PDB file of C-alpha atoms in Angstrom:
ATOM      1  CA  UNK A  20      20.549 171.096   1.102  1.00  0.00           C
ATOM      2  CA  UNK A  21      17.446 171.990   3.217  1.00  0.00           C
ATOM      3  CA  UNK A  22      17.251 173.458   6.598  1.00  0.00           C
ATOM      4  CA  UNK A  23      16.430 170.437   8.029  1.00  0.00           C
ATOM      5  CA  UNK A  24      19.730 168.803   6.848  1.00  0.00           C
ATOM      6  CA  UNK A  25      21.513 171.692   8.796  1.00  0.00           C
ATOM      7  CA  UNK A  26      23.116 170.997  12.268  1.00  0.00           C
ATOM      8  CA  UNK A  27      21.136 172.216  15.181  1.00  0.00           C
ATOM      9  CA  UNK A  28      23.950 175.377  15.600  1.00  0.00           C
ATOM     10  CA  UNK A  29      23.277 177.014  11.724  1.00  0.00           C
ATOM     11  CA  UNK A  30      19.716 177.068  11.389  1.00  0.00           C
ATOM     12  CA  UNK A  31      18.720 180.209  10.619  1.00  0.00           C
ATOM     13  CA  UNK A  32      16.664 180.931  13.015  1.00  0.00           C
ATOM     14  CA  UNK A  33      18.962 180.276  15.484  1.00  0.00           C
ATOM     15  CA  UNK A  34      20.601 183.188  15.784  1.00  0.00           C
ATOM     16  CA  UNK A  35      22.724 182.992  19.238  1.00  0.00           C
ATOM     17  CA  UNK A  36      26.303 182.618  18.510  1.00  0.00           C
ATOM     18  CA  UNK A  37      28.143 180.218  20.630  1.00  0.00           C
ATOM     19  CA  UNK A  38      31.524 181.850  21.623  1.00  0.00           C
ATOM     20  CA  UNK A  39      33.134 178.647  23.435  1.00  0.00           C
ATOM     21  CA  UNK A  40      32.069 176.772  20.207  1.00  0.00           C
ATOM     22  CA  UNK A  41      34.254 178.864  18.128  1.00  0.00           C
ATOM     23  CA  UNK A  42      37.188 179.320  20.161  1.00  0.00           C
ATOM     24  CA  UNK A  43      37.415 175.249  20.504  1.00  0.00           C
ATOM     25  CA  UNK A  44      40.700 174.605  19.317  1.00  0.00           C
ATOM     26  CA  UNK A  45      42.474 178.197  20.120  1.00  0.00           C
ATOM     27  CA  UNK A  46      45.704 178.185  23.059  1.00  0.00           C
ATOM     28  CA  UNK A  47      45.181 180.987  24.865  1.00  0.00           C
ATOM     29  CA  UNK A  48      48.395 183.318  25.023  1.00  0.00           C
ATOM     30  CA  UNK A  49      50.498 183.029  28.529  1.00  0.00           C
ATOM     31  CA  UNK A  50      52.550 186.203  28.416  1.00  0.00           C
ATOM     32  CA  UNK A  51      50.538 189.809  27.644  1.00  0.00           C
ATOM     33  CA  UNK A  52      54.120 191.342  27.409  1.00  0.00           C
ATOM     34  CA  UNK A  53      56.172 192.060  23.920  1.00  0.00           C
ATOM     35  CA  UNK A  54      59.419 189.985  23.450  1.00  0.00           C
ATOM     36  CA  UNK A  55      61.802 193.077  23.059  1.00  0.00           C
ATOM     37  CA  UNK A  56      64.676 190.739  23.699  1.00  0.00           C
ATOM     38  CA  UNK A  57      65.477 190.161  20.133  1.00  0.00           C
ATOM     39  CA  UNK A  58      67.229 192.185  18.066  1.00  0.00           C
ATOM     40  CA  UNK A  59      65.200 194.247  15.234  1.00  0.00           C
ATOM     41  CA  UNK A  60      66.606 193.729  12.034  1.00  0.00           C
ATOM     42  CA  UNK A  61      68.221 196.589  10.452  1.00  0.00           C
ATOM     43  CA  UNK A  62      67.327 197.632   6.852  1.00  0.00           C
ATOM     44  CA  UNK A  63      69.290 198.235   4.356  1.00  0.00           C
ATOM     45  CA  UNK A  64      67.990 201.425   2.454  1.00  0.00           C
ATOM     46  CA  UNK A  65      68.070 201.793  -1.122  1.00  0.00           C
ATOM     47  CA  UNK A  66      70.927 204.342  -2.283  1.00  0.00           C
ATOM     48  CA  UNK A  67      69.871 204.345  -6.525  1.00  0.00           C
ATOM     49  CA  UNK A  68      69.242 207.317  -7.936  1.00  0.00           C
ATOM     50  CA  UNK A  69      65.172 207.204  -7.917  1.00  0.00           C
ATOM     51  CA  UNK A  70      65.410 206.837  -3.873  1.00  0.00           C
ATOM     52  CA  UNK A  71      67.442 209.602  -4.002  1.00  0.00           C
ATOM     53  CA  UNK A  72      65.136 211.846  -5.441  1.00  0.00           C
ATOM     54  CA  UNK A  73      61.991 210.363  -3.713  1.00  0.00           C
ATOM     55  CA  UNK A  74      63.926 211.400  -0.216  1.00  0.00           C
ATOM     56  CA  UNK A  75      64.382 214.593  -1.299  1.00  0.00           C
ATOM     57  CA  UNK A  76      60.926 215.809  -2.986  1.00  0.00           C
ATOM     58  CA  UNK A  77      59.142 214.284   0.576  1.00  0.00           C
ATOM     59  CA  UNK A  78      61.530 216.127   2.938  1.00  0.00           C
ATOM     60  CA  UNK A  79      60.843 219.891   0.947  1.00  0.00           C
ATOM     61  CA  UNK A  80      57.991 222.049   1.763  1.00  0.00           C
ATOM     62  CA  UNK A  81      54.852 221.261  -0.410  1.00  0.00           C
ATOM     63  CA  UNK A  82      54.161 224.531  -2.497  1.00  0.00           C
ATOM     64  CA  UNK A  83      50.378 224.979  -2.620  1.00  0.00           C
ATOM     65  CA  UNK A  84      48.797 227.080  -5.465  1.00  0.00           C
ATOM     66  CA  UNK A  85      45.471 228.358  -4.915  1.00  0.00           C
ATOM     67  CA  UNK A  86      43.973 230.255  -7.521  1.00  0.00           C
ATOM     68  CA  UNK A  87      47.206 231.100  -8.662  1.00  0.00           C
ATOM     69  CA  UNK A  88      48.402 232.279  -5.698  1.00  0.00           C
ATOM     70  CA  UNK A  89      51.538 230.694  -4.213  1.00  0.00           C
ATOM     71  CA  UNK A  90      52.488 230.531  -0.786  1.00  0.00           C
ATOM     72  CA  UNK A  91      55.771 232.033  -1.267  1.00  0.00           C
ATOM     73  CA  UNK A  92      56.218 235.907  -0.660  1.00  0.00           C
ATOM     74  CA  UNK A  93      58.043 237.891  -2.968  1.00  0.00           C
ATOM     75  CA  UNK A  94      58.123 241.383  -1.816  1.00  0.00           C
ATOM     76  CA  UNK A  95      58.339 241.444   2.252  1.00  0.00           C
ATOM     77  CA  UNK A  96      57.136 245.103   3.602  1.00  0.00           C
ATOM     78  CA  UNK A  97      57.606 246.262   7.122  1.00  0.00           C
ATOM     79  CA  UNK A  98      54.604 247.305   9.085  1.00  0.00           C
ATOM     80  CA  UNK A  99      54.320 250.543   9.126  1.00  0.00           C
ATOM     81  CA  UNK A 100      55.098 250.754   4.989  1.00  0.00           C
ATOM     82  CA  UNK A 101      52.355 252.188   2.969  1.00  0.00           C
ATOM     83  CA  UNK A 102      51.436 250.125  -0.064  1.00  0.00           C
ATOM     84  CA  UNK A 103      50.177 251.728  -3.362  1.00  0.00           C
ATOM     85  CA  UNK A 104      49.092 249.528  -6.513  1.00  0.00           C
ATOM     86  CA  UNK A 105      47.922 250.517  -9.750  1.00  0.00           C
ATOM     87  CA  UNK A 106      48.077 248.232 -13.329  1.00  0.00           C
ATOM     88  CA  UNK A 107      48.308 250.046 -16.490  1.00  0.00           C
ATOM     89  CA  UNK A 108      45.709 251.939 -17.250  1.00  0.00           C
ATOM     90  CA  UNK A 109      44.466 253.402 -14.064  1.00  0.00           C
ATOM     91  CA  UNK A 110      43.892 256.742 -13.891  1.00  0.00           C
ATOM     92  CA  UNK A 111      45.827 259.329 -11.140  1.00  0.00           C
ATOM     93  CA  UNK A 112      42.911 261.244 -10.516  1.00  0.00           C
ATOM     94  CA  UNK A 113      40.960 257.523  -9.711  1.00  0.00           C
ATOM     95  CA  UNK A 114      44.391 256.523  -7.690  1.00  0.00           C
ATOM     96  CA  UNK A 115      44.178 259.599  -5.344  1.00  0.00           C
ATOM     97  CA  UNK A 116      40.241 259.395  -4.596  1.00  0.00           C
ATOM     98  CA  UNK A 117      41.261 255.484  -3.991  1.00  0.00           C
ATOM     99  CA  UNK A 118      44.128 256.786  -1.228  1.00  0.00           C
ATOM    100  CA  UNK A 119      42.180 259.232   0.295  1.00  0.00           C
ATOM    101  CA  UNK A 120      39.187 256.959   1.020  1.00  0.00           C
ATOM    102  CA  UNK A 121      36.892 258.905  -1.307  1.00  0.00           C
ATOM    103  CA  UNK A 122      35.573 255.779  -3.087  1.00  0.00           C
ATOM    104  CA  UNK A 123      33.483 253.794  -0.580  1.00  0.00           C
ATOM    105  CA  UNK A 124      34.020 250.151  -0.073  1.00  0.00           C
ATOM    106  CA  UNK A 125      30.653 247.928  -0.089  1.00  0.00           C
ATOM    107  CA  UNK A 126      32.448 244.975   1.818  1.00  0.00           C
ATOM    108  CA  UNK A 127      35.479 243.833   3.780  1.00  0.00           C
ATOM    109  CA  UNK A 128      37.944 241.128   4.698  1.00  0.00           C
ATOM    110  CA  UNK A 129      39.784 240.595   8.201  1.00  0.00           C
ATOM    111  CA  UNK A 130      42.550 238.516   8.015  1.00  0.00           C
ATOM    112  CA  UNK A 131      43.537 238.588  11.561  1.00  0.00           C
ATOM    113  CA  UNK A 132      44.084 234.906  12.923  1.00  0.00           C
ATOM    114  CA  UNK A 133      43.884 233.659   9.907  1.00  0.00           C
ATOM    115  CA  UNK A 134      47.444 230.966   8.794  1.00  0.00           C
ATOM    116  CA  UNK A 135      48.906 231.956   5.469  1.00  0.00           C
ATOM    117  CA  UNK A 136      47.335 228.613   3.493  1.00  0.00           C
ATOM    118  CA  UNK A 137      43.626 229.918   4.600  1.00  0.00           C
ATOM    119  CA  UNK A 138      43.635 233.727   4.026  1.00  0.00           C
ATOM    120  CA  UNK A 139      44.977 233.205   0.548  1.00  0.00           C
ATOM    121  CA  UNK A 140      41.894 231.014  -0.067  1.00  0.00           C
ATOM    122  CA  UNK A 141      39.957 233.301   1.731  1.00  0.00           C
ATOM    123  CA  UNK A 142      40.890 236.142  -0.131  1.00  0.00           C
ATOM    124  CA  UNK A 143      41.187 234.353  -3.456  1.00  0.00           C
ATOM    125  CA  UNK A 144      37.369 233.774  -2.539  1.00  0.00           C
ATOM    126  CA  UNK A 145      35.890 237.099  -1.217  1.00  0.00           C
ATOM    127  CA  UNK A 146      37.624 238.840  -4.162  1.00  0.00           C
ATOM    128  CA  UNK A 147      35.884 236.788  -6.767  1.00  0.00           C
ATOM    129  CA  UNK A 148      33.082 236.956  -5.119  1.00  0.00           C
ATOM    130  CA  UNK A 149      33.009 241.134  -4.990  1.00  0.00           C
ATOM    131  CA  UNK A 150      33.954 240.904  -8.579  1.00  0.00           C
ATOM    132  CA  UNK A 151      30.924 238.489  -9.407  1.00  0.00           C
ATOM    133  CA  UNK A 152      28.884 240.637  -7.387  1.00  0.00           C
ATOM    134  CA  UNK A 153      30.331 243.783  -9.282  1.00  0.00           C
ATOM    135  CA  UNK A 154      31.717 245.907  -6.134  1.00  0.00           C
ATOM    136  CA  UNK A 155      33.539 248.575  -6.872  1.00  0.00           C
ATOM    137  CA  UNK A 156      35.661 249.034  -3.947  1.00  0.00           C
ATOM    138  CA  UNK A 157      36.530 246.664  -0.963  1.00  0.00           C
ATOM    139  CA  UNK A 158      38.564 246.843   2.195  1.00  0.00           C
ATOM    140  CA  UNK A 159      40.920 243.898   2.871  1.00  0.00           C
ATOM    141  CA  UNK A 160      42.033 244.271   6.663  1.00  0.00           C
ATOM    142  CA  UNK A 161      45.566 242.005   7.097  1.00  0.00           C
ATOM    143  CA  UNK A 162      46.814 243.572  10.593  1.00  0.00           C
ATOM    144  CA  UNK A 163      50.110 245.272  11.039  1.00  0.00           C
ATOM    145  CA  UNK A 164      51.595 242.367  12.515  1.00  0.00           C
ATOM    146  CA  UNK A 165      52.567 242.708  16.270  1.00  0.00           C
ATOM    147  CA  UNK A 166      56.191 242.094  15.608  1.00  0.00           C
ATOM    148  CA  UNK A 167      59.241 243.436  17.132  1.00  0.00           C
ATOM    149  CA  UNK A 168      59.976 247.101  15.297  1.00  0.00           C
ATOM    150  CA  UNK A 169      61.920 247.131  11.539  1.00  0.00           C
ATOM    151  CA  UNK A 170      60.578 242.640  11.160  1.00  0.00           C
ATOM    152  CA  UNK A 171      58.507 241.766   8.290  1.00  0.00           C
ATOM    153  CA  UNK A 172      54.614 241.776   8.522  1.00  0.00           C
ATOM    154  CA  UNK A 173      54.034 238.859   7.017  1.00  0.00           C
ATOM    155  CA  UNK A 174      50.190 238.710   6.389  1.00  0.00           C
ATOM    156  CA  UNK A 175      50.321 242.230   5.098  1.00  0.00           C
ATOM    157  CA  UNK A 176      53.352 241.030   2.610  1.00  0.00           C
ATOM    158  CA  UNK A 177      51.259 238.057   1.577  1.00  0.00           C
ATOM    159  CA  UNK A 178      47.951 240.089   1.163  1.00  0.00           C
ATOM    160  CA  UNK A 179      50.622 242.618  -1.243  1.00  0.00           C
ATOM    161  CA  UNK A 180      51.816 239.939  -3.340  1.00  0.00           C
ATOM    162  CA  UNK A 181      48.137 238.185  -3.979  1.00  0.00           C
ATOM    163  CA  UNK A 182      46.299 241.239  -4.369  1.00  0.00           C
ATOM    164  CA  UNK A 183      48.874 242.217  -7.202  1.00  0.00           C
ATOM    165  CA  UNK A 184      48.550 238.514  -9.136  1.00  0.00           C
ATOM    166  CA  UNK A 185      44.894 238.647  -9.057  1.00  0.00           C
ATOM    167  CA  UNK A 186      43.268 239.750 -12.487  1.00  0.00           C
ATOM    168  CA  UNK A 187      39.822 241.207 -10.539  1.00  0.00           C
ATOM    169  CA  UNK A 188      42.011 244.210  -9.017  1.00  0.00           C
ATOM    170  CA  UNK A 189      43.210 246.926 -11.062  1.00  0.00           C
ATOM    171  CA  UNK A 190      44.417 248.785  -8.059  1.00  0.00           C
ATOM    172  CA  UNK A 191      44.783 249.390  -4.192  1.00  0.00           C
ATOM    173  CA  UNK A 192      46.152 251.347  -1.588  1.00  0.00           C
ATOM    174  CA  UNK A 193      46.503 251.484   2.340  1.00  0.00           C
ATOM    175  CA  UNK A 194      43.496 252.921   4.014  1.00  0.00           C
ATOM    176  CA  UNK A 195      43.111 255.668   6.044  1.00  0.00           C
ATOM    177  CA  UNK A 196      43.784 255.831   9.956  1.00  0.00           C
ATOM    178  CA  UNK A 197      40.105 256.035  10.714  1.00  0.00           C
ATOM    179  CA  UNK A 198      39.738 252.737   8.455  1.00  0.00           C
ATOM    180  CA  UNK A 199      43.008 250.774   9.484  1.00  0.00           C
ATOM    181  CA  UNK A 200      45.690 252.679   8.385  1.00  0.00           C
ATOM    182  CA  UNK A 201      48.213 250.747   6.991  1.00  0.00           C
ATOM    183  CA  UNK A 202      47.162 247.539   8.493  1.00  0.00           C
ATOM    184  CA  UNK A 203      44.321 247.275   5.592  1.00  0.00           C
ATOM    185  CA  UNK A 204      43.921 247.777   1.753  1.00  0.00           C
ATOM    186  CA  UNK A 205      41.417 249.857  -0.084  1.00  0.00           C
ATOM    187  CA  UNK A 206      41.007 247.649  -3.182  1.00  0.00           C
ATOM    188  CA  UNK A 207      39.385 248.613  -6.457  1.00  0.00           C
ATOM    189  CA  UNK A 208      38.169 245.839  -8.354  1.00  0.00           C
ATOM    190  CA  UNK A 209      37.529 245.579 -12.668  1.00  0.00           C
ATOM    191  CA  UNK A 210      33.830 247.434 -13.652  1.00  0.00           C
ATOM    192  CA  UNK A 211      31.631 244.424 -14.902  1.00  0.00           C
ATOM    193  CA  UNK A 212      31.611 244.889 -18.862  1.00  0.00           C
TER     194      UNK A 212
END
């Protein structure tokens, strides 16, 4: 078939579409209102065992592992609690220097604003970062939580827990009052071998 052999409407260089042309045949709708007068039909749910389960895995609270790190916290401390961490191996002599802000930290983390899903990221991150950066010593700010007196700070509970599961720190401890006090973390991370 040639162009010639094409009615006048499909050439193509005739591009202009002709609207009336091809709504010929269409009844145009007289009411611009639902029909709610009908009854929905009800459904009948499934009640096997499968359905069962499938109900109850999407009603419970997605854990989310990052890096290891869950969302839940284990060990809730209060805000004003001090926090002290040290694997095997760490010398008291290196622990004390650590406490008393002797060791200097070459970069920080604040944690303030941040939701529990993105500081753990964020902190998963920044520490392996230090680590692949080989800093010694780090400061990890997580707030003392403004909560009403003897409640849980939570970000500073979280920040305990993670720190603790992550293989780059061998040890930390809550910083001094002219650093933060014990609403941030000196953290010592692994020497570079």
């Amino acid at each position: 078939m040639s162009d010639n052999d094409l009615p006048d409407n499909e050439h193509p260089e005739n591009t202009e579409f002709d609207f009336a042309a091809a709504m010929s045949g269409v009844t145009r709708i007289k009411n611009d209102r639902a029909d709610l007068r009908g009854q929905p039909k009800k459904l009948k749910l499934a009640d096997d065992q499968t359905t069962r389960y499938k109900r109850q895995m999407a009603v419970q609270d997605e854990e989310m592992i990052v890096d290891g790190l869950n969302s839940e916290v284990i060990n809730l401390v209060e805000t004003e609690d001090e926090l002290i961490y040290a694997s095997p191996g760490v010398q008291l002599k290196l622990m004390k220097r650590l406490k008393q802000g002797h060791i200097p930290w070459d970069a920080g983390l604040d944690l303030h604003g941040y939701i529990i899903d993105d500081a753990r990221t964020e902190l998963s991150s920044f520490i392996r970062e230090c680590s692949n950066r080989q800093l010694r010593c780090v400061m990890v700010i997580h707030g003392k939580s403004n909560s009403v007196e003897s409640q849980h700070a939570l970000m500073k509970s979280y920040a305990n827990d993670w720190l603790r599961q992550m293989d780059q720190v061998i040890a930390f401890s809550s910083a001094q009052p002219k650093d933060g006090g014990t609403g941030a973390l000196y953290v010592l991370l692994k020497r570079a071998r």
